[in-house]
Short mmCIF file of C-alpha atoms in Angstrom, two decimals:
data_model
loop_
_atom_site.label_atom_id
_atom_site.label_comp_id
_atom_site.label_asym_id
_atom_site.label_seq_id
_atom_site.Cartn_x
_atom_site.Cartn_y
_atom_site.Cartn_z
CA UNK A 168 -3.95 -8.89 -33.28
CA UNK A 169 -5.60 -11.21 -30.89
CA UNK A 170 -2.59 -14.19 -31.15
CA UNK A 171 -0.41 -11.27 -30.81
CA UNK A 172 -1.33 -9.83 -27.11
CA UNK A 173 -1.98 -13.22 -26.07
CA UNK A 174 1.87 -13.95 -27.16
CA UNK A 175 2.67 -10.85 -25.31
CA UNK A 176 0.95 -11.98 -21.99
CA UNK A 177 0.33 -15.26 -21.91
CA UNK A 178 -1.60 -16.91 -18.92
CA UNK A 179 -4.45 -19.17 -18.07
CA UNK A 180 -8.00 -19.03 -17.47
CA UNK A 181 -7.74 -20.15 -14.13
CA UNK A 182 -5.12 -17.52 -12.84
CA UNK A 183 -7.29 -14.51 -15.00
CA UNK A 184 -9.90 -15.78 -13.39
CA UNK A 185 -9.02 -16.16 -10.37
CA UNK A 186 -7.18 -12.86 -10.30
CA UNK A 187 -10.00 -11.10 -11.22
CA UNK A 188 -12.16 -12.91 -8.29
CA UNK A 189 -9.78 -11.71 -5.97
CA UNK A 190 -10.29 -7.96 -6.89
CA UNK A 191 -13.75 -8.14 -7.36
CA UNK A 192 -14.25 -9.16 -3.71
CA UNK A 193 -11.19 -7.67 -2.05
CA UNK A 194 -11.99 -4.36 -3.81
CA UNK A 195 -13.58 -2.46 -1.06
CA UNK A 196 -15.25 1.09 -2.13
CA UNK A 197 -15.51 0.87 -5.85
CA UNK A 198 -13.39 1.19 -8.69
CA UNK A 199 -10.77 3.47 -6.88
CA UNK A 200 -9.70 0.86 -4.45
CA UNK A 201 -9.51 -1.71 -7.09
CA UNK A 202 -6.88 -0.54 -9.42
CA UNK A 203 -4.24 -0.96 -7.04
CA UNK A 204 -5.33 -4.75 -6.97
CA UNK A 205 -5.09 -5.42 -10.62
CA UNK A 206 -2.09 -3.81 -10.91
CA UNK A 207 -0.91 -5.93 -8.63
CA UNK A 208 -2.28 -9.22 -9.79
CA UNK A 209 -2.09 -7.58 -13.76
CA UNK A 210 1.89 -6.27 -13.72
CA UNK A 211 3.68 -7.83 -10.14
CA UNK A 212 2.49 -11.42 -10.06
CA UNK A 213 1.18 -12.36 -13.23
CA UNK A 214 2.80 -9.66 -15.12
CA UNK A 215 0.57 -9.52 -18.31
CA UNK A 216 1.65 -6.04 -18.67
CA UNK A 217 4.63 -3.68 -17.26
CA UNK A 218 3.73 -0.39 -15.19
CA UNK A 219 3.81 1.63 -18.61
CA UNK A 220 1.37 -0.85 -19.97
CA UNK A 221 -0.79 -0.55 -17.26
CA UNK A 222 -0.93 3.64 -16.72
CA UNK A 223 -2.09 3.26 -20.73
CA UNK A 224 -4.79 0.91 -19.96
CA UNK A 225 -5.78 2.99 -16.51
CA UNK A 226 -5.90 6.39 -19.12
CA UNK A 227 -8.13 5.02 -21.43
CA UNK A 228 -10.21 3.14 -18.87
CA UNK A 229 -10.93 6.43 -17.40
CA UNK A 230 -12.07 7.94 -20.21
CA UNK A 231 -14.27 5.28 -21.97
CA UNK A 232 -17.85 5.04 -20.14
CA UNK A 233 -18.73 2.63 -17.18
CA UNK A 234 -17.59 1.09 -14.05
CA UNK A 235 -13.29 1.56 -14.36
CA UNK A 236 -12.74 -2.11 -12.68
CA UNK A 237 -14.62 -3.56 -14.88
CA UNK A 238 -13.28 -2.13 -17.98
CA UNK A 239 -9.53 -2.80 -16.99
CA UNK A 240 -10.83 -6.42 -16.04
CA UNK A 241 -12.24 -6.75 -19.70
CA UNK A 242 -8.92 -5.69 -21.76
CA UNK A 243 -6.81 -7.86 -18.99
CA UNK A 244 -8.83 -10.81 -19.96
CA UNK A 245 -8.43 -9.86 -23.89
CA UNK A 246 -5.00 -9.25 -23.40
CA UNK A 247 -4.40 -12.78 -21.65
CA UNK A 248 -7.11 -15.14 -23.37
CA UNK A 249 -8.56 -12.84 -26.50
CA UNK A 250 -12.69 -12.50 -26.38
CA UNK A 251 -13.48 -15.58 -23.93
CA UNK A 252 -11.20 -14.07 -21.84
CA UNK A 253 -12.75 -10.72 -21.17
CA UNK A 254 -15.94 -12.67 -20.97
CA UNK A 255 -14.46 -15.02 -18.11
CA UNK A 256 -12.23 -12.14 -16.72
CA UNK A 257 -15.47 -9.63 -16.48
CA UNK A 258 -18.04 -12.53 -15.31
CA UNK A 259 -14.92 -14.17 -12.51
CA UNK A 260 -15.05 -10.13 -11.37
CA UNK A 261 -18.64 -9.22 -10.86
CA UNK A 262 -19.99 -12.52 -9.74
CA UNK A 263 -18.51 -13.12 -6.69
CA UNK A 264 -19.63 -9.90 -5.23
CA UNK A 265 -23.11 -9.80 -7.06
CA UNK A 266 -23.88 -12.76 -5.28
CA UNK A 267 -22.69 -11.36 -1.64
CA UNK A 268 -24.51 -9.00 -2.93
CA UNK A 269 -27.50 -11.19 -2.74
CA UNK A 270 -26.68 -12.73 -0.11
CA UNK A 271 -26.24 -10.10 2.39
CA UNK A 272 -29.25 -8.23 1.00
CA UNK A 273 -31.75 -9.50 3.56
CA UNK A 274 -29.13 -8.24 6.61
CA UNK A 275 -28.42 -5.11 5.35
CA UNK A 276 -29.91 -3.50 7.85
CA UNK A 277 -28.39 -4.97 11.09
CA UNK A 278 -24.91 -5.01 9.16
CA UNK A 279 -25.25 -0.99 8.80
CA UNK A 280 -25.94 -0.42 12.46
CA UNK A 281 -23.43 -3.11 14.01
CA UNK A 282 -20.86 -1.33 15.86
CA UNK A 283 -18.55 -4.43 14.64
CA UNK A 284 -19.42 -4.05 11.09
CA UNK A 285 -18.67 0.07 11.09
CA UNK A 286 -15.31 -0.95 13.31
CA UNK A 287 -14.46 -3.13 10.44
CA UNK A 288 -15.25 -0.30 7.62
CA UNK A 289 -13.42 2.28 9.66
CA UNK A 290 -9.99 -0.06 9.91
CA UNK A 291 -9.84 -0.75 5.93
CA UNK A 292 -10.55 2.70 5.00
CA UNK A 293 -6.68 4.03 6.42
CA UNK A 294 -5.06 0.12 4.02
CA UNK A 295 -7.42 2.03 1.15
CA UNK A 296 -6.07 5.08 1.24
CA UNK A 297 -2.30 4.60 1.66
CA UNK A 298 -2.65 2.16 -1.26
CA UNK A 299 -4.46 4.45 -3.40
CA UNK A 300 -1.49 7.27 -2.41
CA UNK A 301 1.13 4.96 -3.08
CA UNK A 302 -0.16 3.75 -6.29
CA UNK A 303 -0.84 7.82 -7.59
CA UNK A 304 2.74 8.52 -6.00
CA UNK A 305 4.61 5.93 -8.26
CA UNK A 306 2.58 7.11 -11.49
CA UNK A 307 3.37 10.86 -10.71
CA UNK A 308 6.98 9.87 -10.77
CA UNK A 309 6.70 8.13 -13.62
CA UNK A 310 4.74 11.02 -15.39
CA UNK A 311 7.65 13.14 -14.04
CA UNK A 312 10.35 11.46 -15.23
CA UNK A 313 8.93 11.07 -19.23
CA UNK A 314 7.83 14.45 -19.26
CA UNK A 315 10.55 16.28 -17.18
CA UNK A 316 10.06 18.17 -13.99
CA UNK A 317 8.88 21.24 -14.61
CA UNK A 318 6.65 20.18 -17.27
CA UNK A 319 5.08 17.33 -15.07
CA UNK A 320 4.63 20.16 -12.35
CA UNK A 321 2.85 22.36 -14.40
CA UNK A 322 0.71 19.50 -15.88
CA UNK A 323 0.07 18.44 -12.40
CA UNK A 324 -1.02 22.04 -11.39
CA UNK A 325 -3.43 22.04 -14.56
CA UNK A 326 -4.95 18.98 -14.06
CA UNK A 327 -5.80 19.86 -10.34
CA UNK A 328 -6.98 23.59 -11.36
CA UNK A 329 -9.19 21.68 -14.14
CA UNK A 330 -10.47 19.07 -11.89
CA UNK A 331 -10.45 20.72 -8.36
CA UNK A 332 -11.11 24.25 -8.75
CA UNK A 333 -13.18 24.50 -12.24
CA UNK A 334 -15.23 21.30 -11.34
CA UNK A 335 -14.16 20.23 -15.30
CA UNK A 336 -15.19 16.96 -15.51
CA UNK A 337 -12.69 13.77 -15.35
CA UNK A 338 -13.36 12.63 -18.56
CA UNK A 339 -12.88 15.71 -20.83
CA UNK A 340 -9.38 16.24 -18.59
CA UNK A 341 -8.16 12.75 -19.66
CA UNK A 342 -8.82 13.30 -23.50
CA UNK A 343 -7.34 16.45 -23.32
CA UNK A 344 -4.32 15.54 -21.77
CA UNK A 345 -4.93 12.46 -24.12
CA UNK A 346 -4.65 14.39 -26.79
CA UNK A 347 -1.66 16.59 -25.85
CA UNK A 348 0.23 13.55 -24.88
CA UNK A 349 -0.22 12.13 -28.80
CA UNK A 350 1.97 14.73 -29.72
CA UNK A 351 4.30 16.02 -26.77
CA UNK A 352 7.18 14.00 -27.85
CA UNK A 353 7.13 15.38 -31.00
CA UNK A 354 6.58 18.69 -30.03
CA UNK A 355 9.98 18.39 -27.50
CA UNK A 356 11.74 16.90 -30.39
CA UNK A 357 11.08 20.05 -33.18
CA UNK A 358 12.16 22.16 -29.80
CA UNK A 359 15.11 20.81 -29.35
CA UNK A 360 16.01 20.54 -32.91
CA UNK A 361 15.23 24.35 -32.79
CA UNK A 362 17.37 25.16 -29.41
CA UNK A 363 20.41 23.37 -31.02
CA UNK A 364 20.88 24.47 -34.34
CA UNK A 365 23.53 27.19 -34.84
CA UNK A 366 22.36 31.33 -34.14
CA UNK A 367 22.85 31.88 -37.62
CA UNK A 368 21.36 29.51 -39.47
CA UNK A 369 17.94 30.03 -36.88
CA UNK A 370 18.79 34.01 -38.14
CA UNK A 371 18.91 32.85 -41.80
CA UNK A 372 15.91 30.63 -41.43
CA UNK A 373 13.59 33.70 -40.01
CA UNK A 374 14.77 35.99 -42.44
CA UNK A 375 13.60 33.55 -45.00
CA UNK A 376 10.15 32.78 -43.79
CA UNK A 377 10.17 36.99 -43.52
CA UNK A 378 10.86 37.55 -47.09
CA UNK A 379 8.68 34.72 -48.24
CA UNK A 380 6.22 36.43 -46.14
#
């Protein structure tokens, strides 16, 4: 399994690594704001994975425990360079900011009451959102177009009833909708199958499951 995603993706340790240095420290505001950076590193420039790819490995990320970056970081590096790469991939992620981290620890204080330093926060926070929207506007089409439109609607208004208004949380959503997705397109299939077969033989077949009955 291992020779076969790293035949699928293949890459080096310096560009995983350096990838995943990049959105470790350009990742500003947690794992949100970091997604849109390994997709971009993961599926546009290195492209270890295509955008279908990718929305799997976001899905399951979200519904496994822990910090989401670092997760998607770990199967990246698997997927590239098997075990020592999620090691490097995870450890090339978190280090550079663990030891800003560090770094920055003993300034803390003047940094969160410098009128440059909340001038700077307030510009990135607009580049943050617009590339979080774009990112969850290209997967709602996406979601659109395999499910259809009305169904993607309605799946759209249940997830944001489910998250929004019953305060259900994120990770029993996902493994529902997990779960329904693992058999949707078999479900549409036996519809289908249903919608086109000829009046009378769908009469013939519910008079027969009557009389059996």
């Amino acid at each position: 399994m291992e020779d076969t995603l790293q035949a699928q993706a293949p890459g080096r340790y310096r560009d995983l690594c350096w990838a995943m240095a990049k959105t470790g420290v350009i990742g500003y505001g947690g794992g949100p704001s970091v997604i849109p950076l390994i997709r971009y590193e993961a599926v546009t420039h290195y492209k270890w994975a295509d955008d279908e790819q990718f929305a799997e490995i976001l899905a399951i990320a979200n519904a496994l425990p822990g910090p989401i970056a670092t997760k998607m970081a770990a199967y990246l590096g698997y997927r590239v360079k098997g075990s020592l790469g999620a090691c490097a991939a995870v450890i090339a992620h978190i280090l550079p900011s663990a030891v800003a981290m560090i770094a920055l620890m003993s300034i803390v204080q003047w940094l969160s009451q410098s009128a440059i330093v909340q001038g700077m926060i307030a510009a990135v926070v607009p580049v943050i959102a617009v590339m979080i929207g774009v990112m969850a506007y290209e997967f709602g089409e996406r979601a659109v177009k395999g499910l259809g439109k009305v169904l993607g609607i309605v799946l759209f208004a249940i997830a944001f009833a489910l998250l929004q208004l019953l305060g259900v949380h994120a990770a029993i959503v996902i493994v529902l909708f997990l779960a329904y997705g693992a058999v949707h397109f078999k479900l549409a299939e036996r519809i289908k199958n249903r919608r086109n077969r000829p009046k009378g033989m769908r009469k013939e077949s519910g008079e027969h499951h009557t009389w059996n009955g």
